[in-house]
Amino acid sequence: MHSTNLDIKKKHFSEFAELIRNQFEHGGSKYKLSADREGTDLICEAFPGDTGVDFVLATCMKYLLRFKNFKREKDLLKISTYMYILWLKMGFHLNKEKHDEDIFVR
């Protein structure tokens, strides 16, 4: 395990963001349904559960368990990509005034 101070987090964030970008662009191409829909949209509509996105949450649980057993980077990248998709599906990207961040603002 490695220590992660703020400088380390800042130094590698762009690299991590690029890996996430690669993951969602590949998935977006692989699961494209139309110009404005992809597979996650269809699956969430077919199996909405209580939240409308229970499929995404369950899929992340699968990747968390797989990461626990195999410690593979790609599982963390998939979870992170699904968090981005979930953020979009819930409409948080439309909130232009104030996001619900867990930060201390002075």
PDB file of N, CA and C in Angstrom:
ATOM      1  N   MET A   1       0.845  -1.186   0.000  1.00  0.00           N
ATOM      2  CA  MET A   1       0.000   0.000   0.000  1.00  0.00           C
ATOM      3  C   MET A   1       0.887   1.244   0.000  1.00  0.00           C
ATOM      4  N   HIS A   2       0.377   2.298  -0.610  1.00  0.00           N
ATOM      5  CA  HIS A   2       1.130   3.539  -0.747  1.00  0.00           C
ATOM      6  C   HIS A   2       0.431   4.659   0.018  1.00  0.00           C
ATOM      7  N   SER A   3       1.216   5.536   0.589  1.00  0.00           N
ATOM      8  CA  SER A   3       0.650   6.729   1.230  1.00  0.00           C
ATOM      9  C   SER A   3       0.210   7.697   0.140  1.00  0.00           C
ATOM     10  N   THR A   4      -0.838   8.472   0.436  1.00  0.00           N
ATOM     11  CA  THR A   4      -1.368   9.400  -0.571  1.00  0.00           C
ATOM     12  C   THR A   4      -1.651  10.756   0.058  1.00  0.00           C
ATOM     13  N   ASN A   5      -0.645  11.607   0.085  1.00  0.00           N
ATOM     14  CA  ASN A   5      -0.881  12.967   0.567  1.00  0.00           C
ATOM     15  C   ASN A   5      -1.513  13.794  -0.557  1.00  0.00           C
ATOM     16  N   LEU A   6      -1.838  15.029  -0.278  1.00  0.00           N
ATOM     17  CA  LEU A   6      -2.529  15.870  -1.261  1.00  0.00           C
ATOM     18  C   LEU A   6      -1.697  16.056  -2.523  1.00  0.00           C
ATOM     19  N   ASP A   7      -0.388  16.209  -2.383  1.00  0.00           N
ATOM     20  CA  ASP A   7       0.466  16.381  -3.565  1.00  0.00           C
ATOM     21  C   ASP A   7       0.410  15.163  -4.482  1.00  0.00           C
ATOM     22  N   ILE A   8       0.436  13.968  -3.920  1.00  0.00           N
ATOM     23  CA  ILE A   8       0.345  12.734  -4.715  1.00  0.00           C
ATOM     24  C   ILE A   8      -1.016  12.672  -5.416  1.00  0.00           C
ATOM     25  N   LYS A   9      -2.073  13.014  -4.693  1.00  0.00           N
ATOM     26  CA  LYS A   9      -3.420  12.991  -5.286  1.00  0.00           C
ATOM     27  C   LYS A   9      -3.508  13.967  -6.462  1.00  0.00           C
ATOM     28  N   LYS A  10      -2.990  15.176  -6.278  1.00  0.00           N
ATOM     29  CA  LYS A  10      -3.006  16.171  -7.353  1.00  0.00           C
ATOM     30  C   LYS A  10      -2.173  15.706  -8.543  1.00  0.00           C
ATOM     31  N   LYS A  11      -1.006  15.156  -8.268  1.00  0.00           N
ATOM     32  CA  LYS A  11      -0.073  14.752  -9.316  1.00  0.00           C
ATOM     33  C   LYS A  11      -0.684  13.713 -10.255  1.00  0.00           C
ATOM     34  N   HIS A  12      -1.468  12.797  -9.726  1.00  0.00           N
ATOM     35  CA  HIS A  12      -1.962  11.676 -10.517  1.00  0.00           C
ATOM     36  C   HIS A  12      -3.434  11.776 -10.916  1.00  0.00           C
ATOM     37  N   PHE A  13      -4.096  12.868 -10.524  1.00  0.00           N
ATOM     38  CA  PHE A  13      -5.521  12.974 -10.829  1.00  0.00           C
ATOM     39  C   PHE A  13      -5.790  13.007 -12.337  1.00  0.00           C
ATOM     40  N   SER A  14      -5.005  13.760 -13.078  1.00  0.00           N
ATOM     41  CA  SER A  14      -5.212  13.847 -14.532  1.00  0.00           C
ATOM     42  C   SER A  14      -5.034  12.487 -15.192  1.00  0.00           C
ATOM     43  N   GLU A  15      -4.070  11.728 -14.741  1.00  0.00           N
ATOM     44  CA  GLU A  15      -3.851  10.383 -15.270  1.00  0.00           C
ATOM     45  C   GLU A  15      -5.070   9.506 -15.006  1.00  0.00           C
ATOM     46  N   PHE A  16      -5.595   9.573 -13.780  1.00  0.00           N
ATOM     47  CA  PHE A  16      -6.780   8.803 -13.419  1.00  0.00           C
ATOM     48  C   PHE A  16      -7.977   9.237 -14.261  1.00  0.00           C
ATOM     49  N   ALA A  17      -8.161  10.542 -14.423  1.00  0.00           N
ATOM     50  CA  ALA A  17      -9.277  11.061 -15.213  1.00  0.00           C
ATOM     51  C   ALA A  17      -9.177  10.583 -16.665  1.00  0.00           C
ATOM     52  N   GLU A  18      -7.975  10.518 -17.205  1.00  0.00           N
ATOM     53  CA  GLU A  18      -7.789  10.025 -18.575  1.00  0.00           C
ATOM     54  C   GLU A  18      -8.161   8.549 -18.685  1.00  0.00           C
ATOM     55  N   LEU A  19      -7.804   7.759 -17.684  1.00  0.00           N
ATOM     56  CA  LEU A  19      -8.172   6.342 -17.683  1.00  0.00           C
ATOM     57  C   LEU A  19      -9.689   6.174 -17.636  1.00  0.00           C
ATOM     58  N   ILE A  20     -10.354   7.019 -16.859  1.00  0.00           N
ATOM     59  CA  ILE A  20     -11.821   6.984 -16.794  1.00  0.00           C
ATOM     60  C   ILE A  20     -12.403   7.386 -18.149  1.00  0.00           C
ATOM     61  N   ARG A  21     -11.831   8.413 -18.757  1.00  0.00           N
ATOM     62  CA  ARG A  21     -12.289   8.857 -20.072  1.00  0.00           C
ATOM     63  C   ARG A  21     -12.179   7.710 -21.078  1.00  0.00           C
ATOM     64  N   ASN A  22     -11.067   7.017 -21.079  1.00  0.00           N
ATOM     65  CA  ASN A  22     -10.883   5.880 -21.978  1.00  0.00           C
ATOM     66  C   ASN A  22     -11.961   4.828 -21.735  1.00  0.00           C
ATOM     67  N   GLN A  23     -12.256   4.565 -20.460  1.00  0.00           N
ATOM     68  CA  GLN A  23     -13.239   3.540 -20.100  1.00  0.00           C
ATOM     69  C   GLN A  23     -14.635   3.910 -20.592  1.00  0.00           C
ATOM     70  N   PHE A  24     -15.065   5.167 -20.345  1.00  0.00           N
ATOM     71  CA  PHE A  24     -16.444   5.490 -20.739  1.00  0.00           C
ATOM     72  C   PHE A  24     -16.563   5.688 -22.239  1.00  0.00           C
ATOM     73  N   GLU A  25     -15.508   6.135 -22.919  1.00  0.00           N
ATOM     74  CA  GLU A  25     -15.592   6.257 -24.367  1.00  0.00           C
ATOM     75  C   GLU A  25     -15.660   4.878 -25.021  1.00  0.00           C
ATOM     76  N   HIS A  26     -14.878   3.939 -24.527  1.00  0.00           N
ATOM     77  CA  HIS A  26     -14.917   2.577 -25.056  1.00  0.00           C
ATOM     78  C   HIS A  26     -16.293   1.944 -24.793  1.00  0.00           C
ATOM     79  N   GLY A  27     -16.780   2.067 -23.562  1.00  0.00           N
ATOM     80  CA  GLY A  27     -18.091   1.522 -23.214  1.00  0.00           C
ATOM     81  C   GLY A  27     -19.202   2.189 -23.987  1.00  0.00           C
ATOM     82  N   GLY A  28     -19.083   3.511 -24.185  1.00  0.00           N
ATOM     83  CA  GLY A  28     -20.103   4.237 -24.940  1.00  0.00           C
ATOM     84  C   GLY A  28     -20.199   3.752 -26.376  1.00  0.00           C
ATOM     85  N   SER A  29     -19.062   3.427 -26.954  1.00  0.00           N
ATOM     86  CA  SER A  29     -19.057   2.880 -28.316  1.00  0.00           C
ATOM     87  C   SER A  29     -19.574   1.450 -28.328  1.00  0.00           C
ATOM     88  N   LYS A  30     -19.124   0.676 -27.364  1.00  0.00           N
ATOM     89  CA  LYS A  30     -19.476  -0.743 -27.313  1.00  0.00           C
ATOM     90  C   LYS A  30     -20.967  -0.950 -27.065  1.00  0.00           C
ATOM     91  N   TYR A  31     -21.585  -0.093 -26.239  1.00  0.00           N
ATOM     92  CA  TYR A  31     -22.980  -0.275 -25.851  1.00  0.00           C
ATOM     93  C   TYR A  31     -23.918   0.777 -26.429  1.00  0.00           C
ATOM     94  N   LYS A  32     -23.512   1.439 -27.488  1.00  0.00           N
ATOM     95  CA  LYS A  32     -24.336   2.479 -28.119  1.00  0.00           C
ATOM     96  C   LYS A  32     -25.624   1.875 -28.676  1.00  0.00           C
ATOM     97  N   LEU A  33     -26.751   2.539 -28.397  1.00  0.00           N
ATOM     98  CA  LEU A  33     -28.044   2.140 -28.959  1.00  0.00           C
ATOM     99  C   LEU A  33     -28.470   3.099 -30.059  1.00  0.00           C
ATOM    100  N   SER A  34     -28.256   4.381 -29.809  1.00  0.00           N
ATOM    101  CA  SER A  34     -28.610   5.421 -30.783  1.00  0.00           C
ATOM    102  C   SER A  34     -27.724   6.626 -30.478  1.00  0.00           C
ATOM    103  N   ALA A  35     -27.970   7.729 -31.172  1.00  0.00           N
ATOM    104  CA  ALA A  35     -27.150   8.923 -30.960  1.00  0.00           C
ATOM    105  C   ALA A  35     -27.263   9.476 -29.539  1.00  0.00           C
ATOM    106  N   ASP A  36     -28.403   9.230 -28.879  1.00  0.00           N
ATOM    107  CA  ASP A  36     -28.605   9.809 -27.554  1.00  0.00           C
ATOM    108  C   ASP A  36     -28.877   8.774 -26.453  1.00  0.00           C
ATOM    109  N   ARG A  37     -28.629   7.481 -26.729  1.00  0.00           N
ATOM    110  CA  ARG A  37     -28.875   6.445 -25.721  1.00  0.00           C
ATOM    111  C   ARG A  37     -27.829   5.341 -25.819  1.00  0.00           C
ATOM    112  N   GLU A  38     -27.517   4.776 -24.662  1.00  0.00           N
ATOM    113  CA  GLU A  38     -26.630   3.615 -24.653  1.00  0.00           C
ATOM    114  C   GLU A  38     -27.205   2.556 -23.726  1.00  0.00           C
ATOM    115  N   GLY A  39     -26.520   1.443 -23.627  1.00  0.00           N
ATOM    116  CA  GLY A  39     -27.054   0.279 -22.935  1.00  0.00           C
ATOM    117  C   GLY A  39     -27.493   0.514 -21.509  1.00  0.00           C
ATOM    118  N   THR A  40     -26.769   1.346 -20.782  1.00  0.00           N
ATOM    119  CA  THR A  40     -27.141   1.603 -19.386  1.00  0.00           C
ATOM    120  C   THR A  40     -28.528   2.218 -19.301  1.00  0.00           C
ATOM    121  N   ASP A  41     -28.876   3.070 -20.264  1.00  0.00           N
ATOM    122  CA  ASP A  41     -30.217   3.673 -20.277  1.00  0.00           C
ATOM    123  C   ASP A  41     -31.293   2.599 -20.396  1.00  0.00           C
ATOM    124  N   LEU A  42     -31.113   1.702 -21.345  1.00  0.00           N
ATOM    125  CA  LEU A  42     -32.088   0.635 -21.566  1.00  0.00           C
ATOM    126  C   LEU A  42     -32.199  -0.286 -20.351  1.00  0.00           C
ATOM    127  N   ILE A  43     -31.058  -0.677 -19.803  1.00  0.00           N
ATOM    128  CA  ILE A  43     -31.072  -1.601 -18.659  1.00  0.00           C
ATOM    129  C   ILE A  43     -31.706  -0.949 -17.435  1.00  0.00           C
ATOM    130  N   CYS A  44     -31.411   0.330 -17.194  1.00  0.00           N
ATOM    131  CA  CYS A  44     -32.025   1.021 -16.044  1.00  0.00           C
ATOM    132  C   CYS A  44     -33.538   1.131 -16.215  1.00  0.00           C
ATOM    133  N   GLU A  45     -33.996   1.299 -17.443  1.00  0.00           N
ATOM    134  CA  GLU A  45     -35.445   1.342 -17.687  1.00  0.00           C
ATOM    135  C   GLU A  45     -36.070  -0.034 -17.496  1.00  0.00           C
ATOM    136  N   ALA A  46     -35.372  -1.076 -17.906  1.00  0.00           N
ATOM    137  CA  ALA A  46     -35.912  -2.433 -17.789  1.00  0.00           C
ATOM    138  C   ALA A  46     -35.887  -2.931 -16.347  1.00  0.00           C
ATOM    139  N   PHE A  47     -34.878  -2.531 -15.579  1.00  0.00           N
ATOM    140  CA  PHE A  47     -34.701  -2.984 -14.189  1.00  0.00           C
ATOM    141  C   PHE A  47     -34.420  -1.786 -13.293  1.00  0.00           C
ATOM    142  N   PRO A  48     -35.422  -0.889 -13.095  1.00  0.00           N
ATOM    143  CA  PRO A  48     -35.163   0.347 -12.360  1.00  0.00           C
ATOM    144  C   PRO A  48     -34.959   0.161 -10.866  1.00  0.00           C
ATOM    145  N   GLY A  49     -35.584  -0.861 -10.268  1.00  0.00           N
ATOM    146  CA  GLY A  49     -35.513  -1.010  -8.817  1.00  0.00           C
ATOM    147  C   GLY A  49     -36.136   0.182  -8.122  1.00  0.00           C
ATOM    148  N   ASP A  50     -35.738   0.431  -6.899  1.00  0.00           N
ATOM    149  CA  ASP A  50     -36.309   1.524  -6.108  1.00  0.00           C
ATOM    150  C   ASP A  50     -35.796   2.901  -6.526  1.00  0.00           C
ATOM    151  N   THR A  51     -34.565   2.962  -7.024  1.00  0.00           N
ATOM    152  CA  THR A  51     -33.931   4.248  -7.300  1.00  0.00           C
ATOM    153  C   THR A  51     -33.978   4.662  -8.759  1.00  0.00           C
ATOM    154  N   GLY A  52     -34.293   3.739  -9.643  1.00  0.00           N
ATOM    155  CA  GLY A  52     -34.196   3.994 -11.072  1.00  0.00           C
ATOM    156  C   GLY A  52     -32.832   3.634 -11.621  1.00  0.00           C
ATOM    157  N   VAL A  53     -31.874   3.479 -10.719  1.00  0.00           N
ATOM    158  CA  VAL A  53     -30.507   3.141 -11.124  1.00  0.00           C
ATOM    159  C   VAL A  53     -29.966   1.963 -10.306  1.00  0.00           C
ATOM    160  N   ASP A  54     -30.870   1.135  -9.817  1.00  0.00           N
ATOM    161  CA  ASP A  54     -30.429  -0.019  -9.022  1.00  0.00           C
ATOM    162  C   ASP A  54     -29.466  -0.919  -9.801  1.00  0.00           C
ATOM    163  N   PHE A  55     -29.663  -1.006 -11.127  1.00  0.00           N
ATOM    164  CA  PHE A  55     -28.753  -1.803 -11.946  1.00  0.00           C
ATOM    165  C   PHE A  55     -27.318  -1.295 -11.812  1.00  0.00           C
ATOM    166  N   VAL A  56     -27.131   0.022 -11.904  1.00  0.00           N
ATOM    167  CA  VAL A  56     -25.791   0.603 -11.799  1.00  0.00           C
ATOM    168  C   VAL A  56     -25.195   0.306 -10.425  1.00  0.00           C
ATOM    169  N   LEU A  57     -25.993   0.461  -9.383  1.00  0.00           N
ATOM    170  CA  LEU A  57     -25.510   0.205  -8.023  1.00  0.00           C
ATOM    171  C   LEU A  57     -25.114  -1.258  -7.841  1.00  0.00           C
ATOM    172  N   ALA A  58     -25.924  -2.164  -8.359  1.00  0.00           N
ATOM    173  CA  ALA A  58     -25.622  -3.590  -8.236  1.00  0.00           C
ATOM    174  C   ALA A  58     -24.376  -3.957  -9.041  1.00  0.00           C
ATOM    175  N   THR A  59     -24.220  -3.352 -10.193  1.00  0.00           N
ATOM    176  CA  THR A  59     -23.032  -3.619 -11.004  1.00  0.00           C
ATOM    177  C   THR A  59     -21.782  -3.141 -10.287  1.00  0.00           C
ATOM    178  N   CYS A  60     -21.860  -1.991  -9.635  1.00  0.00           N
ATOM    179  CA  CYS A  60     -20.717  -1.495  -8.865  1.00  0.00           C
ATOM    180  C   CYS A  60     -20.394  -2.433  -7.710  1.00  0.00           C
ATOM    181  N   MET A  61     -21.418  -2.990  -7.091  1.00  0.00           N
ATOM    182  CA  MET A  61     -21.178  -3.947  -6.017  1.00  0.00           C
ATOM    183  C   MET A  61     -20.418  -5.157  -6.558  1.00  0.00           C
ATOM    184  N   LYS A  62     -20.808  -5.619  -7.739  1.00  0.00           N
ATOM    185  CA  LYS A  62     -20.111  -6.749  -8.364  1.00  0.00           C
ATOM    186  C   LYS A  62     -18.633  -6.411  -8.555  1.00  0.00           C
ATOM    187  N   TYR A  63     -18.342  -5.216  -9.075  1.00  0.00           N
ATOM    188  CA  TYR A  63     -16.949  -4.827  -9.297  1.00  0.00           C
ATOM    189  C   TYR A  63     -16.196  -4.619  -7.984  1.00  0.00           C
ATOM    190  N   LEU A  64     -16.882  -4.141  -6.949  1.00  0.00           N
ATOM    191  CA  LEU A  64     -16.241  -4.011  -5.635  1.00  0.00           C
ATOM    192  C   LEU A  64     -15.826  -5.376  -5.090  1.00  0.00           C
ATOM    193  N   LEU A  65     -16.715  -6.339  -5.213  1.00  0.00           N
ATOM    194  CA  LEU A  65     -16.394  -7.691  -4.745  1.00  0.00           C
ATOM    195  C   LEU A  65     -15.268  -8.298  -5.568  1.00  0.00           C
ATOM    196  N   ARG A  66     -15.291  -8.062  -6.867  1.00  0.00           N
ATOM    197  CA  ARG A  66     -14.237  -8.589  -7.727  1.00  0.00           C
ATOM    198  C   ARG A  66     -12.901  -7.919  -7.399  1.00  0.00           C
ATOM    199  N   PHE A  67     -12.937  -6.602  -7.114  1.00  0.00           N
ATOM    200  CA  PHE A  67     -11.707  -5.916  -6.723  1.00  0.00           C
ATOM    201  C   PHE A  67     -11.161  -6.477  -5.413  1.00  0.00           C
ATOM    202  N   LYS A  68     -12.052  -6.721  -4.470  1.00  0.00           N
ATOM    203  CA  LYS A  68     -11.631  -7.285  -3.178  1.00  0.00           C
ATOM    204  C   LYS A  68     -10.896  -8.607  -3.384  1.00  0.00           C
ATOM    205  N   ASN A  69     -11.357  -9.420  -4.309  1.00  0.00           N
ATOM    206  CA  ASN A  69     -10.753 -10.733  -4.541  1.00  0.00           C
ATOM    207  C   ASN A  69      -9.506 -10.690  -5.423  1.00  0.00           C
ATOM    208  N   PHE A  70      -9.488  -9.813  -6.423  1.00  0.00           N
ATOM    209  CA  PHE A  70      -8.406  -9.854  -7.411  1.00  0.00           C
ATOM    210  C   PHE A  70      -7.528  -8.611  -7.459  1.00  0.00           C
ATOM    211  N   LYS A  71      -7.969  -7.514  -6.815  1.00  0.00           N
ATOM    212  CA  LYS A  71      -7.195  -6.267  -6.758  1.00  0.00           C
ATOM    213  C   LYS A  71      -6.790  -5.769  -8.152  1.00  0.00           C
ATOM    214  N   ARG A  72      -7.727  -5.795  -9.094  1.00  0.00           N
ATOM    215  CA  ARG A  72      -7.432  -5.369 -10.460  1.00  0.00           C
ATOM    216  C   ARG A  72      -7.814  -3.908 -10.667  1.00  0.00           C
ATOM    217  N   GLU A  73      -6.915  -3.183 -11.274  1.00  0.00           N
ATOM    218  CA  GLU A  73      -7.129  -1.772 -11.568  1.00  0.00           C
ATOM    219  C   GLU A  73      -8.397  -1.559 -12.391  1.00  0.00           C
ATOM    220  N   LYS A  74      -8.640  -2.420 -13.369  1.00  0.00           N
ATOM    221  CA  LYS A  74      -9.775  -2.202 -14.263  1.00  0.00           C
ATOM    222  C   LYS A  74     -11.110  -2.215 -13.527  1.00  0.00           C
ATOM    223  N   ASP A  75     -11.212  -2.922 -12.420  1.00  0.00           N
ATOM    224  CA  ASP A  75     -12.462  -2.915 -11.655  1.00  0.00           C
ATOM    225  C   ASP A  75     -12.700  -1.549 -11.022  1.00  0.00           C
ATOM    226  N   LEU A  76     -11.647  -0.925 -10.519  1.00  0.00           N
ATOM    227  CA  LEU A  76     -11.783   0.426  -9.958  1.00  0.00           C
ATOM    228  C   LEU A  76     -12.144   1.431 -11.050  1.00  0.00           C
ATOM    229  N   LEU A  77     -11.569   1.257 -12.226  1.00  0.00           N
ATOM    230  CA  LEU A  77     -11.891   2.157 -13.336  1.00  0.00           C
ATOM    231  C   LEU A  77     -13.338   1.987 -13.773  1.00  0.00           C
ATOM    232  N   LYS A  78     -13.846   0.774 -13.764  1.00  0.00           N
ATOM    233  CA  LYS A  78     -15.250   0.542 -14.121  1.00  0.00           C
ATOM    234  C   LYS A  78     -16.179   1.160 -13.080  1.00  0.00           C
ATOM    235  N   ILE A  79     -15.862   0.994 -11.798  1.00  0.00           N
ATOM    236  CA  ILE A  79     -16.674   1.590 -10.735  1.00  0.00           C
ATOM    237  C   ILE A  79     -16.690   3.111 -10.889  1.00  0.00           C
ATOM    238  N   SER A  80     -15.536   3.691 -11.113  1.00  0.00           N
ATOM    239  CA  SER A  80     -15.448   5.144 -11.261  1.00  0.00           C
ATOM    240  C   SER A  80     -16.243   5.626 -12.464  1.00  0.00           C
ATOM    241  N   THR A  81     -16.173   4.887 -13.546  1.00  0.00           N
ATOM    242  CA  THR A  81     -16.936   5.237 -14.745  1.00  0.00           C
ATOM    243  C   THR A  81     -18.426   5.151 -14.476  1.00  0.00           C
ATOM    244  N   TYR A  82     -18.857   4.112 -13.776  1.00  0.00           N
ATOM    245  CA  TYR A  82     -20.279   3.997 -13.428  1.00  0.00           C
ATOM    246  C   TYR A  82     -20.720   5.131 -12.503  1.00  0.00           C
ATOM    247  N   MET A  83     -19.848   5.615 -11.637  1.00  0.00           N
ATOM    248  CA  MET A  83     -20.206   6.746 -10.782  1.00  0.00           C
ATOM    249  C   MET A  83     -20.453   7.990 -11.629  1.00  0.00           C
ATOM    250  N   TYR A  84     -19.654   8.159 -12.664  1.00  0.00           N
ATOM    251  CA  TYR A  84     -19.877   9.281 -13.576  1.00  0.00           C
ATOM    252  C   TYR A  84     -21.211   9.122 -14.308  1.00  0.00           C
ATOM    253  N   ILE A  85     -21.477   7.934 -14.807  1.00  0.00           N
ATOM    254  CA  ILE A  85     -22.750   7.670 -15.491  1.00  0.00           C
ATOM    255  C   ILE A  85     -23.922   7.900 -14.533  1.00  0.00           C
ATOM    256  N   LEU A  86     -23.799   7.451 -13.300  1.00  0.00           N
ATOM    257  CA  LEU A  86     -24.848   7.644 -12.299  1.00  0.00           C
ATOM    258  C   LEU A  86     -25.074   9.129 -12.038  1.00  0.00           C
ATOM    259  N   TRP A  87     -23.986   9.897 -11.934  1.00  0.00           N
ATOM    260  CA  TRP A  87     -24.066  11.343 -11.723  1.00  0.00           C
ATOM    261  C   TRP A  87     -24.854  11.991 -12.862  1.00  0.00           C
ATOM    262  N   LEU A  88     -24.593  11.546 -14.092  1.00  0.00           N
ATOM    263  CA  LEU A  88     -25.333  12.066 -15.244  1.00  0.00           C
ATOM    264  C   LEU A  88     -26.786  11.623 -15.227  1.00  0.00           C
ATOM    265  N   LYS A  89     -27.035  10.326 -15.005  1.00  0.00           N
ATOM    266  CA  LYS A  89     -28.399   9.782 -15.046  1.00  0.00           C
ATOM    267  C   LYS A  89     -29.296  10.441 -13.997  1.00  0.00           C
ATOM    268  N   MET A  90     -28.723  10.810 -12.864  1.00  0.00           N
ATOM    269  CA  MET A  90     -29.512  11.450 -11.814  1.00  0.00           C
ATOM    270  C   MET A  90     -29.698  12.947 -12.067  1.00  0.00           C
ATOM    271  N   GLY A  91     -29.078  13.473 -13.134  1.00  0.00           N
ATOM    272  CA  GLY A  91     -29.272  14.871 -13.510  1.00  0.00           C
ATOM    273  C   GLY A  91     -28.431  15.874 -12.743  1.00  0.00           C
ATOM    274  N   PHE A  92     -27.441  15.417 -12.014  1.00  0.00           N
ATOM    275  CA  PHE A  92     -26.624  16.350 -11.226  1.00  0.00           C
ATOM    276  C   PHE A  92     -25.829  17.311 -12.113  1.00  0.00           C
ATOM    277  N   HIS A  93     -25.547  16.925 -13.353  1.00  0.00           N
ATOM    278  CA  HIS A  93     -24.827  17.802 -14.276  1.00  0.00           C
ATOM    279  C   HIS A  93     -25.671  19.008 -14.688  1.00  0.00           C
ATOM    280  N   LEU A  94     -26.972  18.950 -14.440  1.00  0.00           N
ATOM    281  CA  LEU A  94     -27.866  20.050 -14.791  1.00  0.00           C
ATOM    282  C   LEU A  94     -27.936  21.119 -13.702  1.00  0.00           C
ATOM    283  N   ASN A  95     -27.397  20.830 -12.537  1.00  0.00           N
ATOM    284  CA  ASN A  95     -27.408  21.773 -11.419  1.00  0.00           C
ATOM    285  C   ASN A  95     -26.286  22.778 -11.613  1.00  0.00           C
ATOM    286  N   LYS A  96     -26.592  23.906 -12.210  1.00  0.00           N
ATOM    287  CA  LYS A  96     -25.567  24.902 -12.544  1.00  0.00           C
ATOM    288  C   LYS A  96     -25.247  25.849 -11.388  1.00  0.00           C
ATOM    289  N   GLU A  97     -26.132  25.937 -10.398  1.00  0.00           N
ATOM    290  CA  GLU A  97     -25.923  26.914  -9.345  1.00  0.00           C
ATOM    291  C   GLU A  97     -25.083  26.395  -8.192  1.00  0.00           C
ATOM    292  N   LYS A  98     -25.419  25.221  -7.675  1.00  0.00           N
ATOM    293  CA  LYS A  98     -24.685  24.719  -6.511  1.00  0.00           C
ATOM    294  C   LYS A  98     -24.773  23.199  -6.492  1.00  0.00           C
ATOM    295  N   HIS A  99     -23.614  22.571  -6.411  1.00  0.00           N
ATOM    296  CA  HIS A  99     -23.554  21.121  -6.303  1.00  0.00           C
ATOM    297  C   HIS A  99     -23.478  20.733  -4.829  1.00  0.00           C
ATOM    298  N   ASP A 100     -23.920  19.557  -4.507  1.00  0.00           N
ATOM    299  CA  ASP A 100     -23.949  19.048  -3.135  1.00  0.00           C
ATOM    300  C   ASP A 100     -22.607  18.399  -2.795  1.00  0.00           C
ATOM    301  N   GLU A 101     -21.580  19.236  -2.693  1.00  0.00           N
ATOM    302  CA  GLU A 101     -20.237  18.731  -2.407  1.00  0.00           C
ATOM    303  C   GLU A 101     -20.013  18.595  -0.912  1.00  0.00           C
ATOM    304  N   ASP A 102     -19.190  17.651  -0.559  1.00  0.00           N
ATOM    305  CA  ASP A 102     -18.822  17.437   0.847  1.00  0.00           C
ATOM    306  C   ASP A 102     -17.471  18.100   1.101  1.00  0.00           C
ATOM    307  N   ILE A 103     -17.487  19.436   0.995  1.00  0.00           N
ATOM    308  CA  ILE A 103     -16.257  20.197   1.217  1.00  0.00           C
ATOM    309  C   ILE A 103     -16.556  21.306   2.202  1.00  0.00           C
ATOM    310  N   PHE A 104     -15.520  21.767   2.851  1.00  0.00           N
ATOM    311  CA  PHE A 104     -15.650  22.878   3.780  1.00  0.00           C
ATOM    312  C   PHE A 104     -15.325  24.144   3.021  1.00  0.00           C
ATOM    313  N   VAL A 105     -16.272  25.067   2.969  1.00  0.00           N
ATOM    314  CA  VAL A 105     -16.064  26.338   2.282  1.00  0.00           C
ATOM    315  C   VAL A 105     -16.048  27.436   3.337  1.00  0.00           C
ATOM    316  N   ARG A 106     -15.020  28.235   3.293  1.00  0.00           N
ATOM    317  CA  ARG A 106     -14.901  29.341   4.268  1.00  0.00           C
ATOM    318  C   ARG A 106     -15.659  30.545   3.835  1.00  0.00           C
TER     319      ARG A 106
END
